[in-house]
CSV table of C-alpha atoms in Angstrom, one decimal:
chain,number,residue,atom,x,y,z
J,1,MET,CA,25.9,-42.0,30.9
J,2,ARG,CA,27.9,-40.2,28.1
J,3,GLU,CA,30.7,-42.3,26.5
J,4,GLN,CA,34.0,-40.6,25.4
J,5,ASP,CA,37.2,-41.9,24.0
J,6,VAL,CA,39.1,-40.0,26.5
J,7,LEU,CA,38.2,-38.0,29.8
J,8,VAL,CA,40.6,-35.5,30.6
J,9,VAL,CA,40.6,-34.4,34.3
J,10,GLY,CA,42.2,-30.9,35.0
J,11,ALA,CA,42.0,-27.9,32.8
J,12,GLY,CA,45.4,-26.5,33.6
J,13,PRO,CA,48.2,-26.2,30.9
J,14,THR,CA,48.8,-30.0,30.9
J,15,GLY,CA,45.1,-31.2,30.6
J,16,LEU,CA,44.4,-28.4,27.9
J,17,MET,CA,47.5,-29.5,25.9
J,18,ALA,CA,46.5,-33.2,26.2
J,19,ALA,CA,42.8,-32.4,25.0
J,20,SER,CA,44.0,-30.3,22.3
J,21,GLN,CA,46.4,-33.0,21.0
J,22,LEU,CA,43.5,-35.6,21.2
J,23,ALA,CA,41.0,-33.3,19.5
J,24,ARG,CA,43.4,-32.4,16.5
J,25,TRP,CA,43.6,-36.2,16.0
J,26,GLY,CA,39.9,-36.5,15.8
J,27,VAL,CA,39.4,-38.1,19.3
J,28,ARG,CA,36.1,-37.6,21.2
J,29,VAL,CA,37.5,-35.8,24.3
J,30,ARG,CA,35.9,-34.3,27.3
J,31,VAL,CA,37.5,-32.0,29.9
J,32,VAL,CA,36.5,-31.4,33.5
J,33,ASP,CA,37.8,-29.4,36.5
J,34,ALA,CA,36.6,-29.2,40.0
J,35,ALA,CA,37.4,-25.5,40.0
J,36,VAL,CA,34.4,-23.2,39.2
J,37,ASN,CA,36.5,-20.9,37.0
J,38,PRO,CA,39.8,-20.6,35.4
J,39,SER,CA,42.9,-19.7,37.5
J,40,SER,CA,43.6,-16.1,37.3
J,41,GLY,CA,47.1,-16.4,38.7
J,42,SER,CA,50.4,-16.2,36.9
J,43,ARG,CA,51.8,-19.1,38.7
J,44,GLY,CA,54.5,-20.6,36.1
J,45,LYS,CA,55.5,-17.6,34.2
J,46,GLY,CA,57.8,-18.9,31.4
J,47,LEU,CA,57.5,-21.2,28.4
J,48,GLN,CA,60.9,-22.8,27.6
J,49,PRO,CA,62.2,-23.0,24.0
J,50,ARG,CA,61.3,-26.8,23.6
J,51,THR,CA,57.7,-26.2,24.8
J,52,LEU,CA,57.5,-23.4,22.3
J,53,GLU,CA,58.5,-25.9,19.6
J,54,ILE,CA,55.7,-28.3,20.7
J,55,LEU,CA,53.3,-25.4,20.7
J,56,ASP,CA,54.4,-24.4,17.3
J,57,GLY,CA,53.2,-27.7,16.2
J,58,LEU,CA,49.6,-26.7,17.3
J,59,GLY,CA,50.1,-23.5,15.6
J,60,VAL,CA,49.7,-21.4,18.6
J,61,SER,CA,53.4,-20.3,19.3
J,62,GLY,CA,53.0,-17.0,17.4
J,63,ARG,CA,50.1,-16.0,19.4
J,64,LEU,CA,51.7,-16.6,22.6
J,65,ILE,CA,54.9,-14.7,21.6
J,66,ALA,CA,52.8,-11.7,20.8
J,67,THR,CA,51.8,-11.4,24.4
J,68,GLY,CA,55.1,-12.6,25.9
J,69,ARG,CA,58.7,-11.3,26.1
J,70,PHE,CA,62.0,-13.1,25.4
J,71,ARG,CA,64.4,-10.5,26.7
J,72,LEU,CA,63.8,-9.2,30.3
J,73,PRO,CA,67.1,-8.4,31.9
J,74,ILE,CA,67.3,-8.9,35.7
J,75,ARG,CA,68.0,-5.7,37.6
J,76,ARG,CA,69.6,-6.5,40.9
J,77,HIS,CA,69.1,-3.6,43.3
J,78,ALA,CA,71.9,-3.0,46.1
J,79,ALA,CA,71.0,-1.3,49.4
J,80,ASP,CA,73.1,1.8,48.3
J,81,GLY,CA,70.6,2.5,45.5
J,82,THR,CA,73.1,1.2,42.6
J,83,HIS,CA,72.0,-1.8,40.6
J,84,GLN,CA,73.5,-4.5,38.3
J,85,ASP,CA,71.6,-5.6,35.1
J,86,VAL,CA,72.1,-9.4,34.3
J,87,ASP,CA,71.0,-11.4,31.2
J,88,PRO,CA,69.2,-14.6,32.4
J,89,HIS,CA,70.7,-16.5,29.5
J,90,PRO,CA,74.1,-14.8,28.4
J,91,GLY,CA,75.2,-15.5,24.9
J,92,VAL,CA,71.9,-17.5,23.9
J,93,GLU,CA,70.5,-16.4,20.6
J,94,PRO,CA,68.1,-17.9,18.1
J,95,THR,CA,69.8,-20.1,15.4
J,96,PRO,CA,68.3,-21.5,12.2
J,97,ASP,CA,67.8,-24.8,13.7
J,98,SER,CA,66.5,-23.4,17.2
J,99,PRO,CA,64.4,-20.3,16.6
J,100,TYR,CA,63.2,-20.1,20.2
J,101,ALA,CA,66.4,-20.0,21.9
J,102,ARG,CA,65.4,-18.2,25.2
J,103,THR,CA,62.5,-18.5,27.8
J,104,LEU,CA,59.3,-16.5,27.0
J,105,VAL,CA,58.1,-14.6,30.0
J,106,ILE,CA,54.3,-15.1,29.9
J,107,PRO,CA,51.8,-15.5,32.7
J,108,GLN,CA,50.3,-19.2,32.9
J,109,TRP,CA,46.7,-17.8,32.6
J,110,ARG,CA,47.5,-16.7,29.3
J,111,VAL,CA,48.9,-20.0,28.1
J,112,GLU,CA,45.8,-21.7,29.5
J,113,GLU,CA,43.6,-18.9,27.6
J,114,THR,CA,45.2,-19.6,24.6
J,115,LEU,CA,44.9,-23.3,24.7
J,116,ARG,CA,41.3,-23.0,25.7
J,117,GLU,CA,40.7,-21.2,22.7
J,118,LEU,CA,42.3,-23.7,20.6
J,119,LEU,CA,40.2,-26.5,22.1
J,120,SER,CA,37.1,-24.5,21.7
J,121,GLY,CA,37.9,-24.4,18.0
J,122,HIS,CA,37.7,-28.2,18.0
J,123,GLY,CA,34.3,-27.8,19.6
J,124,VAL,CA,35.4,-28.9,23.1
J,125,GLU,CA,34.6,-26.5,26.1
J,126,VAL,CA,35.9,-27.1,29.7
J,127,GLU,CA,33.2,-28.2,32.0
J,128,TRP,CA,34.0,-26.2,35.2
J,129,GLY,CA,32.8,-27.1,38.6
J,130,THR,CA,32.9,-31.0,37.8
J,131,GLU,CA,34.6,-32.8,40.4
J,132,VAL,CA,35.7,-36.5,40.0
J,133,VAL,CA,35.0,-38.6,43.1
J,134,GLY,CA,35.4,-42.2,41.8
J,135,LEU,CA,37.0,-44.4,39.1
J,136,ALA,CA,36.1,-48.1,38.4
J,137,GLN,CA,38.0,-49.9,35.5
J,138,SER,CA,37.3,-52.7,33.4
J,139,PRO,CA,39.0,-54.3,30.3
J,140,GLU,CA,36.7,-52.2,28.1
J,141,GLY,CA,37.3,-48.7,29.7
J,142,VAL,CA,36.6,-46.5,32.9
J,143,SER,CA,33.6,-45.5,34.8
J,144,VAL,CA,34.0,-42.1,36.3
J,145,GLU,CA,31.8,-40.9,39.0
J,146,LEU,CA,31.3,-37.3,39.6
J,147,ALA,CA,30.2,-35.4,42.8
J,148,ASP,CA,26.7,-34.8,41.5
J,149,GLY,CA,26.3,-38.5,41.2
J,150,SER,CA,26.5,-38.8,37.5
J,151,ARG,CA,28.9,-41.0,35.6
J,152,ILE,CA,31.2,-40.6,32.5
J,153,ALA,CA,32.2,-43.6,30.5
J,154,ALA,CA,35.4,-43.3,28.7
J,155,SER,CA,38.1,-45.6,27.1
J,156,TYR,CA,40.8,-43.8,28.8
J,157,VAL,CA,41.3,-41.1,31.4
J,158,ILE,CA,44.1,-38.6,31.9
J,159,GLY,CA,44.6,-37.2,35.5
J,160,CYS,CA,46.0,-33.7,35.1
J,161,ASP,CA,44.4,-32.4,38.2
J,162,GLY,CA,47.6,-31.0,39.9
J,163,GLY,CA,49.6,-31.8,43.1
J,164,SER,CA,46.6,-32.8,45.2
J,165,SER,CA,45.1,-35.0,42.2
J,166,ALA,CA,42.0,-36.7,42.9
J,167,VAL,CA,42.8,-39.2,40.2
J,168,ARG,CA,46.2,-40.2,41.6
J,169,GLU,CA,44.5,-40.5,45.1
J,170,LEU,CA,41.6,-42.7,43.6
J,171,LEU,CA,44.3,-44.8,41.8
J,172,GLY,CA,46.2,-45.5,45.1
J,173,VAL,CA,49.4,-44.4,43.4
J,174,SER,CA,52.1,-43.0,45.9
J,175,PHE,CA,53.4,-39.5,45.7
J,176,LEU,CA,57.0,-40.2,46.8
J,177,GLY,CA,59.1,-37.3,48.1
J,178,LYS,CA,59.1,-34.6,50.8
J,179,THR,CA,57.4,-31.5,51.9
J,180,ASP,CA,59.9,-28.9,53.4
J,181,GLU,CA,58.1,-26.6,55.7
J,182,ASP,CA,61.1,-24.5,56.2
J,183,VAL,CA,61.0,-23.3,52.4
J,184,ARG,CA,57.7,-21.3,51.9
J,185,MET,CA,57.1,-18.3,49.7
J,186,LEU,CA,54.8,-15.6,49.1
J,187,LEU,CA,53.4,-15.4,45.6
J,188,GLY,CA,51.0,-12.9,44.0
J,189,ASP,CA,50.2,-10.8,40.9
J,190,VAL,CA,50.2,-7.1,42.0
J,191,VAL,CA,49.7,-3.7,40.4
J,192,LEU,CA,52.2,-1.2,41.7
J,193,ASP,CA,53.8,2.3,41.3
J,194,GLY,CA,57.5,2.9,41.5
J,195,LEU,CA,59.2,0.5,39.1
J,196,ASP,CA,59.9,0.4,35.4
J,197,ARG,CA,58.4,-2.6,33.4
J,198,ASP,CA,61.6,-3.2,31.3
J,199,HIS,CA,63.4,-5.1,34.0
J,200,TRP,CA,62.9,-8.1,36.3
J,201,HIS,CA,63.6,-6.4,39.8
J,202,MET,CA,65.2,-8.2,42.6
J,203,PHE,CA,65.9,-6.6,46.0
J,204,LEU,CA,67.7,-8.0,49.1
J,205,GLY,CA,66.1,-6.7,52.3
J,206,ALA,CA,67.8,-6.0,55.6
J,207,THR,CA,66.6,-9.4,56.9
J,208,GLY,CA,68.2,-11.2,54.1
J,209,ARG,CA,64.9,-11.9,52.3
J,210,MET,CA,64.9,-11.6,48.5
J,211,LEU,CA,62.3,-10.0,46.9
J,212,ALA,CA,61.4,-10.4,43.1
J,213,LEU,CA,59.0,-8.3,41.1
J,214,CYS,CA,58.6,-9.4,37.5
J,215,PRO,CA,56.5,-7.3,35.1
J,216,LEU,CA,54.1,-9.6,33.3
J,217,PRO,CA,53.9,-8.7,29.6
J,218,ALA,CA,50.7,-7.3,28.0
J,219,THR,CA,49.3,-6.8,31.5
J,220,ASP,CA,49.6,-4.0,34.0
J,221,THR,CA,50.7,-6.5,36.9
J,222,PHE,CA,53.9,-7.7,38.4
J,223,GLN,CA,54.5,-11.2,39.6
J,224,PHE,CA,55.5,-10.9,43.4
J,225,GLN,CA,57.8,-13.7,45.0
J,226,ALA,CA,59.4,-13.6,48.4
J,227,PRO,CA,60.4,-16.2,51.0
J,228,LEU,CA,58.0,-16.5,53.9
J,229,LEU,CA,60.0,-15.8,57.1
J,230,PRO,CA,59.0,-16.7,60.7
J,231,GLY,CA,56.5,-14.2,62.1
J,232,ASP,CA,55.1,-13.4,58.9
J,233,PRO,CA,51.3,-13.2,58.7
J,234,VAL,CA,49.7,-16.6,57.9
J,235,GLU,CA,47.4,-15.3,55.4
J,236,PRO,CA,48.5,-13.5,52.4
J,237,SER,CA,47.0,-10.1,52.1
J,238,LEU,CA,48.2,-6.9,50.1
J,239,ASP,CA,49.1,-5.2,53.5
J,240,ALA,CA,51.6,-8.1,54.2
J,241,PHE,CA,52.9,-7.9,50.7
J,242,GLN,CA,53.4,-4.1,51.1
J,243,ALA,CA,55.4,-4.8,54.4
J,244,VAL,CA,57.8,-7.1,52.4
J,245,VAL,CA,58.1,-4.4,49.8
J,246,ASP,CA,58.7,-1.7,52.2
J,247,GLU,CA,61.5,-3.7,54.1
J,248,ALA,CA,63.2,-4.7,50.9
J,249,VAL,CA,63.0,-1.6,48.9
J,250,GLY,CA,62.4,1.2,51.6
J,251,THR,CA,59.1,2.7,52.8
J,252,GLY,CA,57.2,4.7,50.2
J,253,ARG,CA,59.4,3.9,47.3
J,254,VAL,CA,57.2,1.2,45.7
J,255,ARG,CA,53.4,1.2,46.3
J,256,LEU,CA,51.2,-1.7,45.8
J,257,ARG,CA,47.8,-0.4,44.3
J,258,GLY,CA,46.1,-3.8,44.1
J,259,ALA,CA,46.3,-7.5,43.4
J,260,SER,CA,44.5,-10.0,41.2
J,261,TRP,CA,46.1,-13.1,43.0
J,262,LEU,CA,47.7,-13.6,46.4
J,263,SER,CA,49.0,-16.9,47.5
J,264,ARG,CA,51.5,-18.9,49.8
J,265,TRP,CA,53.7,-21.7,48.4
J,266,ARG,CA,55.7,-24.4,50.2
J,267,LEU,CA,58.3,-26.5,48.8
J,268,ASN,CA,57.1,-30.1,47.7
J,269,VAL,CA,59.4,-32.3,45.8
J,270,ARG,CA,57.3,-35.5,44.9
J,271,MET,CA,56.9,-37.8,42.1
J,272,VAL,CA,55.0,-40.9,41.3
J,273,ASP,CA,56.6,-44.2,40.7
J,274,ARG,CA,54.2,-45.0,37.7
J,275,TYR,CA,52.5,-42.9,35.2
J,276,ARG,CA,49.8,-45.4,34.2
J,277,VAL,CA,47.4,-47.8,35.9
J,278,GLY,CA,45.5,-49.7,33.4
J,279,ARG,CA,43.3,-47.3,31.2
J,280,VAL,CA,44.3,-44.3,33.7
J,281,PHE,CA,47.2,-42.1,33.2
J,282,LEU,CA,48.8,-39.3,35.1
J,283,ALA,CA,50.5,-36.2,33.7
J,284,GLY,CA,51.9,-32.8,34.8
J,285,ASP,CA,51.9,-31.8,38.6
J,286,ALA,CA,49.6,-34.9,39.2
J,287,ALA,CA,52.8,-37.0,38.4
J,288,HIS,CA,55.4,-34.6,39.7
J,289,VAL,CA,56.0,-31.4,41.6
J,290,HIS,CA,59.2,-29.7,42.6
J,291,SER,CA,60.9,-26.4,43.2
J,292,PRO,CA,59.7,-23.4,40.6
J,293,ALA,CA,63.6,-22.8,40.2
J,294,GLY,CA,64.3,-23.0,36.5
J,295,GLY,CA,60.9,-22.6,35.2
J,296,GLN,CA,60.2,-26.4,34.5
J,297,GLY,CA,56.8,-27.3,36.0
J,298,MET,CA,54.4,-26.1,33.3
J,299,ASN,CA,56.7,-27.0,30.6
J,300,THR,CA,57.3,-30.6,31.9
J,301,GLY,CA,53.6,-31.0,32.2
J,302,ILE,CA,52.7,-29.7,28.7
J,303,GLN,CA,55.5,-32.0,27.2
J,304,ASP,CA,54.1,-34.9,29.2
J,305,ALA,CA,50.7,-34.3,27.3
J,306,ALA,CA,52.4,-33.9,24.0
J,307,ASN,CA,54.3,-37.3,24.6
J,308,LEU,CA,50.8,-39.1,25.4
J,309,GLY,CA,48.4,-37.3,23.1
J,310,TRP,CA,49.4,-38.9,19.8
J,311,LYS,CA,50.0,-42.3,21.4
J,312,LEU,CA,46.5,-42.5,22.6
J,313,ALA,CA,45.1,-41.2,19.3
J,314,HIS,CA,47.1,-44.0,17.6
J,315,VAL,CA,45.9,-46.8,20.0
J,316,LEU,CA,42.2,-45.6,19.7
J,317,ALA,CA,42.6,-45.7,15.8
J,318,GLY,CA,43.9,-49.2,15.8
J,319,ALA,CA,47.8,-49.0,16.5
J,320,ASP,CA,49.5,-51.6,18.9
J,321,PRO,CA,48.2,-51.0,22.5
J,322,ALA,CA,51.8,-51.5,23.7
J,323,LEU,CA,52.6,-48.1,22.3
J,324,LEU,CA,50.9,-46.6,25.5
J,325,ASP,CA,53.7,-48.3,27.5
J,326,SER,CA,56.3,-46.1,26.0
J,327,TYR,CA,54.7,-42.9,27.7
J,328,GLU,CA,56.1,-43.7,31.3
J,329,ALA,CA,59.0,-45.3,30.0
J,330,GLU,CA,59.9,-41.9,28.2
J,331,ARG,CA,58.4,-39.4,30.5
J,332,LEU,CA,59.2,-40.9,33.9
J,333,PRO,CA,63.0,-40.4,33.7
J,334,VAL,CA,62.5,-36.8,32.3
J,335,ALA,CA,60.6,-36.0,35.5
J,336,ALA,CA,63.1,-37.4,37.6
J,337,GLY,CA,65.8,-35.5,35.9
J,338,VAL,CA,63.7,-32.2,36.3
J,339,LEU,CA,63.3,-32.7,40.0
J,340,GLY,CA,66.9,-33.0,40.4
J,341,LEU,CA,67.6,-30.1,38.3
J,342,SER,CA,65.0,-27.7,39.9
J,343,SER,CA,66.4,-28.7,43.4
J,344,ARG,CA,69.9,-28.0,42.5
J,345,LEU,CA,68.9,-24.4,40.9
J,346,LEU,CA,66.6,-23.4,44.1
J,347,ARG,CA,69.6,-21.4,45.7
J,348,VAL,CA,71.6,-20.5,42.7
J,349,PRO,CA,70.9,-17.0,41.1
J,350,ILE,CA,69.3,-16.6,38.0
J,351,GLY,CA,72.2,-15.3,35.5
J,352,SER,CA,74.7,-17.4,37.6
J,353,ARG,CA,73.7,-20.9,36.4
J,354,GLY,CA,76.0,-21.8,33.7
J,355,GLU,CA,75.3,-25.2,32.0
J,356,ALA,CA,72.5,-25.9,34.6
J,357,GLY,CA,70.9,-22.8,33.2
J,358,LYS,CA,71.0,-24.2,29.6
J,359,GLU,CA,69.4,-27.2,30.8
J,360,THR,CA,66.4,-25.5,31.7
J,361,LEU,CA,65.7,-24.4,28.2
J,362,GLN,CA,65.0,-28.1,27.6
J,363,LEU,CA,66.3,-28.4,23.9
J,364,GLY,CA,68.7,-31.2,25.2
J,365,LEU,CA,65.9,-33.5,26.1
J,366,SER,CA,66.0,-36.9,24.5
J,367,TYR,CA,64.4,-40.3,24.5
J,368,ARG,CA,67.6,-41.9,23.1
J,369,GLY,CA,67.6,-45.6,24.1
J,370,GLY,CA,64.0,-45.9,25.0
J,371,PRO,CA,61.4,-48.0,23.6
J,372,LEU,CA,60.8,-46.1,20.5
J,373,ALA,CA,64.5,-45.1,20.0
J,374,PRO,CA,66.6,-48.2,20.7
J,375,VAL,CA,70.3,-47.8,20.7
J,376,ALA,CA,70.3,-49.7,17.3
J,377,PHE,CA,67.0,-50.4,15.6
J,378,GLU,CA,67.3,-53.1,12.8
J,379,GLY,CA,64.3,-54.2,10.9
J,380,GLU,CA,64.2,-56.8,8.0
J,381,VAL,CA,65.6,-54.2,5.4
J,382,ALA,CA,67.4,-54.1,2.2
J,383,GLY,CA,70.0,-51.9,1.8
J,384,GLY,CA,71.4,-51.5,5.4
J,385,PRO,CA,70.1,-51.2,9.0
J,386,ALA,CA,68.0,-48.5,10.1
J,387,VAL,CA,70.0,-46.1,12.5
J,388,GLY,CA,68.7,-45.7,16.0
J,389,SER,CA,70.7,-43.8,18.6
J,390,VAL,CA,74.3,-44.9,18.0
J,391,ALA,CA,75.1,-47.6,15.6
J,392,GLY,CA,75.7,-46.1,12.2
J,393,ALA,CA,74.4,-42.8,13.0
J,394,ALA,CA,75.6,-39.7,11.6
J,395,ALA,CA,76.9,-37.0,13.7
J,396,GLY,CA,73.7,-34.9,13.9
J,397,PRO,CA,70.5,-35.8,15.8
J,398,VAL,CA,69.6,-39.4,16.3
J,399,ALA,CA,66.6,-41.3,17.3
J,400,GLY,CA,65.1,-40.0,20.4
J,401,ASP,CA,66.4,-36.5,19.8
J,402,ARG,CA,64.5,-33.3,19.1
J,403,ALA,CA,63.8,-32.7,15.2
J,404,PRO,CA,65.7,-29.4,14.4
J,405,ASP,CA,64.2,-26.7,12.4
J,406,ALA,CA,65.7,-25.0,9.3
J,407,PRO,CA,64.7,-22.2,6.9
J,408,CYS,CA,64.1,-23.5,3.4
J,409,VAL,CA,62.2,-22.3,0.3
J,410,THR,CA,59.6,-24.1,-1.9
J,411,VAL,CA,60.3,-24.8,-5.5
J,412,THR,CA,58.3,-21.7,-6.5
J,413,GLY,CA,60.5,-19.5,-3.9
J,414,ARG,CA,58.1,-19.3,-0.9
J,415,PRO,CA,60.1,-19.3,2.4
J,416,VAL,CA,59.2,-22.3,4.5
J,417,ARG,CA,60.5,-23.9,7.7
J,418,LEU,CA,60.8,-27.6,8.5
J,419,PHE,CA,58.6,-26.7,11.5
J,420,ASP,CA,56.0,-25.7,9.1
J,421,LEU,CA,56.1,-29.2,7.3
J,422,LEU,CA,56.1,-31.0,10.9
J,423,ARG,CA,53.0,-29.0,11.9
J,424,GLY,CA,49.9,-31.2,12.0
J,425,PRO,CA,48.7,-34.5,13.3
J,426,HIS,CA,50.9,-36.7,11.2
J,427,TRP,CA,54.5,-38.3,11.1
J,428,THR,CA,57.0,-36.8,8.8
J,429,LEU,CA,59.3,-38.5,6.7
J,430,LEU,CA,62.3,-36.4,5.3
J,431,GLY,CA,64.4,-37.4,2.3
J,432,PHE,CA,67.7,-35.7,1.7
J,433,ASP,CA,68.2,-35.2,-2.1
J,434,VAL,CA,65.6,-37.9,-2.7
J,435,ARG,CA,62.0,-37.9,-2.6
J,436,PRO,CA,60.9,-40.7,-0.1
J,437,GLU,CA,58.3,-43.5,-1.2
J,438,GLN,CA,55.0,-42.9,0.6
J,439,PRO,CA,54.7,-45.2,3.5
J,440,ALA,CA,51.3,-46.7,4.8
J,441,GLY,CA,49.7,-44.6,7.6
J,442,PRO,CA,49.5,-40.7,8.3
J,443,VAL,CA,53.0,-39.9,7.3
J,444,ARG,CA,53.7,-36.6,5.2
J,445,VAL,CA,56.7,-37.0,2.8
J,446,VAL,CA,58.9,-34.0,2.2
J,447,GLY,CA,62.0,-34.3,-0.4
J,448,ILE,CA,64.6,-31.8,0.5
J,449,GLY,CA,66.0,-30.8,-2.6
J,450,THR,CA,62.7,-31.9,-4.5
J,451,ASP,CA,59.8,-30.6,-2.6
J,452,VAL,CA,61.6,-27.9,-0.7
J,453,LEU,CA,65.0,-26.4,-1.5
J,454,ASP,CA,67.7,-26.2,1.1
J,455,ASN,CA,69.4,-23.2,-0.6
J,456,GLY,CA,71.3,-22.0,2.6
J,457,GLY,CA,72.3,-25.7,3.7
J,458,HIS,CA,70.6,-25.1,7.0
J,459,ALA,CA,68.7,-28.3,6.9
J,460,ALA,CA,71.8,-30.4,5.7
J,461,ARG,CA,73.8,-28.9,8.6
J,462,ALA,CA,71.1,-29.3,11.2
J,463,TYR,CA,70.7,-33.0,10.5
J,464,THR,CA,74.2,-33.8,9.1
J,465,ALA,CA,72.4,-35.7,6.5
J,466,SER,CA,74.0,-37.7,3.8
J,467,VAL,CA,72.6,-37.8,0.2
J,468,GLY,CA,69.6,-40.1,0.0
J,469,GLU,CA,69.2,-40.4,3.9
J,470,LEU,CA,65.8,-40.8,5.2
J,471,VAL,CA,64.7,-39.3,8.5
J,472,LEU,CA,61.4,-40.3,10.2
J,473,ILE,CA,60.1,-37.8,12.7
J,474,ARG,CA,57.4,-38.6,15.3
J,475,PRO,CA,54.1,-36.5,15.6
J,476,ASP,CA,55.6,-34.9,18.8
J,477,GLY,CA,58.8,-33.7,16.9
J,478,TYR,CA,61.4,-36.3,17.9
J,479,LEU,CA,63.3,-38.4,15.5
J,480,ALA,CA,62.1,-42.2,15.2
J,481,ILE,CA,64.9,-43.4,12.9
J,482,ARG,CA,67.6,-42.3,10.4
J,483,THR,CA,68.2,-44.7,7.5
J,484,SER,CA,68.9,-45.1,3.7
J,485,SER,CA,66.3,-47.8,3.5
J,486,ALA,CA,62.5,-47.3,2.8
J,487,ALA,CA,62.0,-50.8,3.9
J,488,ALA,CA,63.4,-50.0,7.5
J,489,VAL,CA,60.8,-47.0,7.7
J,490,ALA,CA,58.0,-49.3,6.7
J,491,ASP,CA,59.3,-51.8,9.2
J,492,TYR,CA,59.5,-49.1,12.0
J,493,LEU,CA,55.9,-48.0,11.3
J,494,SER,CA,54.6,-51.6,11.1
J,495,LYS,CA,56.1,-52.6,14.5
J,496,LEU,CA,53.8,-49.8,16.1
J,497,GLY,CA,50.9,-50.4,14.0
J,498,VAL,CA,51.0,-47.3,12.4
J,499,ASP,CA,50.8,-48.6,9.2
J,500,ARG,CA,47.2,-49.8,9.7
J,501,LEU,CA,46.0,-46.2,10.5
J,502,ASP,CA,44.2,-44.2,8.0
J,503,SER,CA,44.8,-40.3,7.9
J,504,LEU,CA,43.8,-39.1,11.2
J,505,GLY,CA,42.4,-35.5,12.4
J,506,ASP,CA,42.6,-32.2,10.8
């Protein structure tokens, strides 16, 4: 029986993200999936700006952007042959503090492929055709039984095995919510003739059925989406998809030449009431499923994994085990909010979503008031309290908020972004017009004004920082505290046991 620090069950975006996070921290991780091969379907086809920031921390956002597309106007075709082009995110543009302002259109299989390559670079390969059929926990770890009768011993297990999660079922965790058989959809990746690839095409058929055909960047395919109506064939087929196209577009105008993936989908809106049972955690679709409206599913799962990965790595290296309790406390409310948002957007056209559309970008997600970002964190400090979410805070981001980017330069004049400095398996301590003292633990210290220069004032504006202020940023890119006291930083890290850790990972 091979022993591992962590067994990840499921090799979709969530599981691959979790494993990549753990591997870069030096954790022994193994990834298994019951499927025989990777999925070939586009499924989720968009990475939101906040997810791209998280992936930037792994060094893969540039690779993904090279095969994706930020600007893809929606072309709404009318029955009389006219059309209207709509910007899905009108007025949204990159800024110095938010370089990824728009959704990146990219098929889910491409995201998975990129993360598998990243994971392979750490010496970890997905074990396909490996089904989990049993779990047994003890105070020391988890024994996982596989379908072939073998077992894996691990300190912790993360169930990332989708909406029909075997791990969730074995834990006996309820999947609360509903299945709506009246809301069903045909989905597929098709090759076609008759449409340009510079627009996301939408048609309204004579029956009132909406057909969407979205070109998938750096491929020859379009993602096909259309509601399933009474009387439609039960099994998806290219002929059935062609019939929908003919009804919506007109016979002979658009011809489907082939398909790499055809599927049916029905609306499930469900989530768990707990993300953890002992040494086993749930993440991604194993913990929450919802409407595809707003492109939230893959993104929420990736961010679940980013939240949990560094915490597990820290605890395995000797940090306070109570740190793991913050995973559910921070992520469960996010999932509940996403379920509500995606349900509200289900019947609202893209381009007409207003503020709700901005919410889908996920840049406003925050852990304010949570266990790692209390309303006012006060340690035993000299020189004033550490600032949490409200008390004494400046006008900029506060504890629990995402850390903004900013273009700076090194003292030798080389351009550098704050995101470049956050990248890597470590905490980051920014000092504004001061070089902070080096705290104990895996913390990178950066003096803005000493190590890097904020010539354009972008960092000062993004953080609304005062002279001498210290900003501690978590490994997942969220603020921990703001303070003028080095003692407050040390106290925060000590409370989590981070000061007991040596330098970890790569």
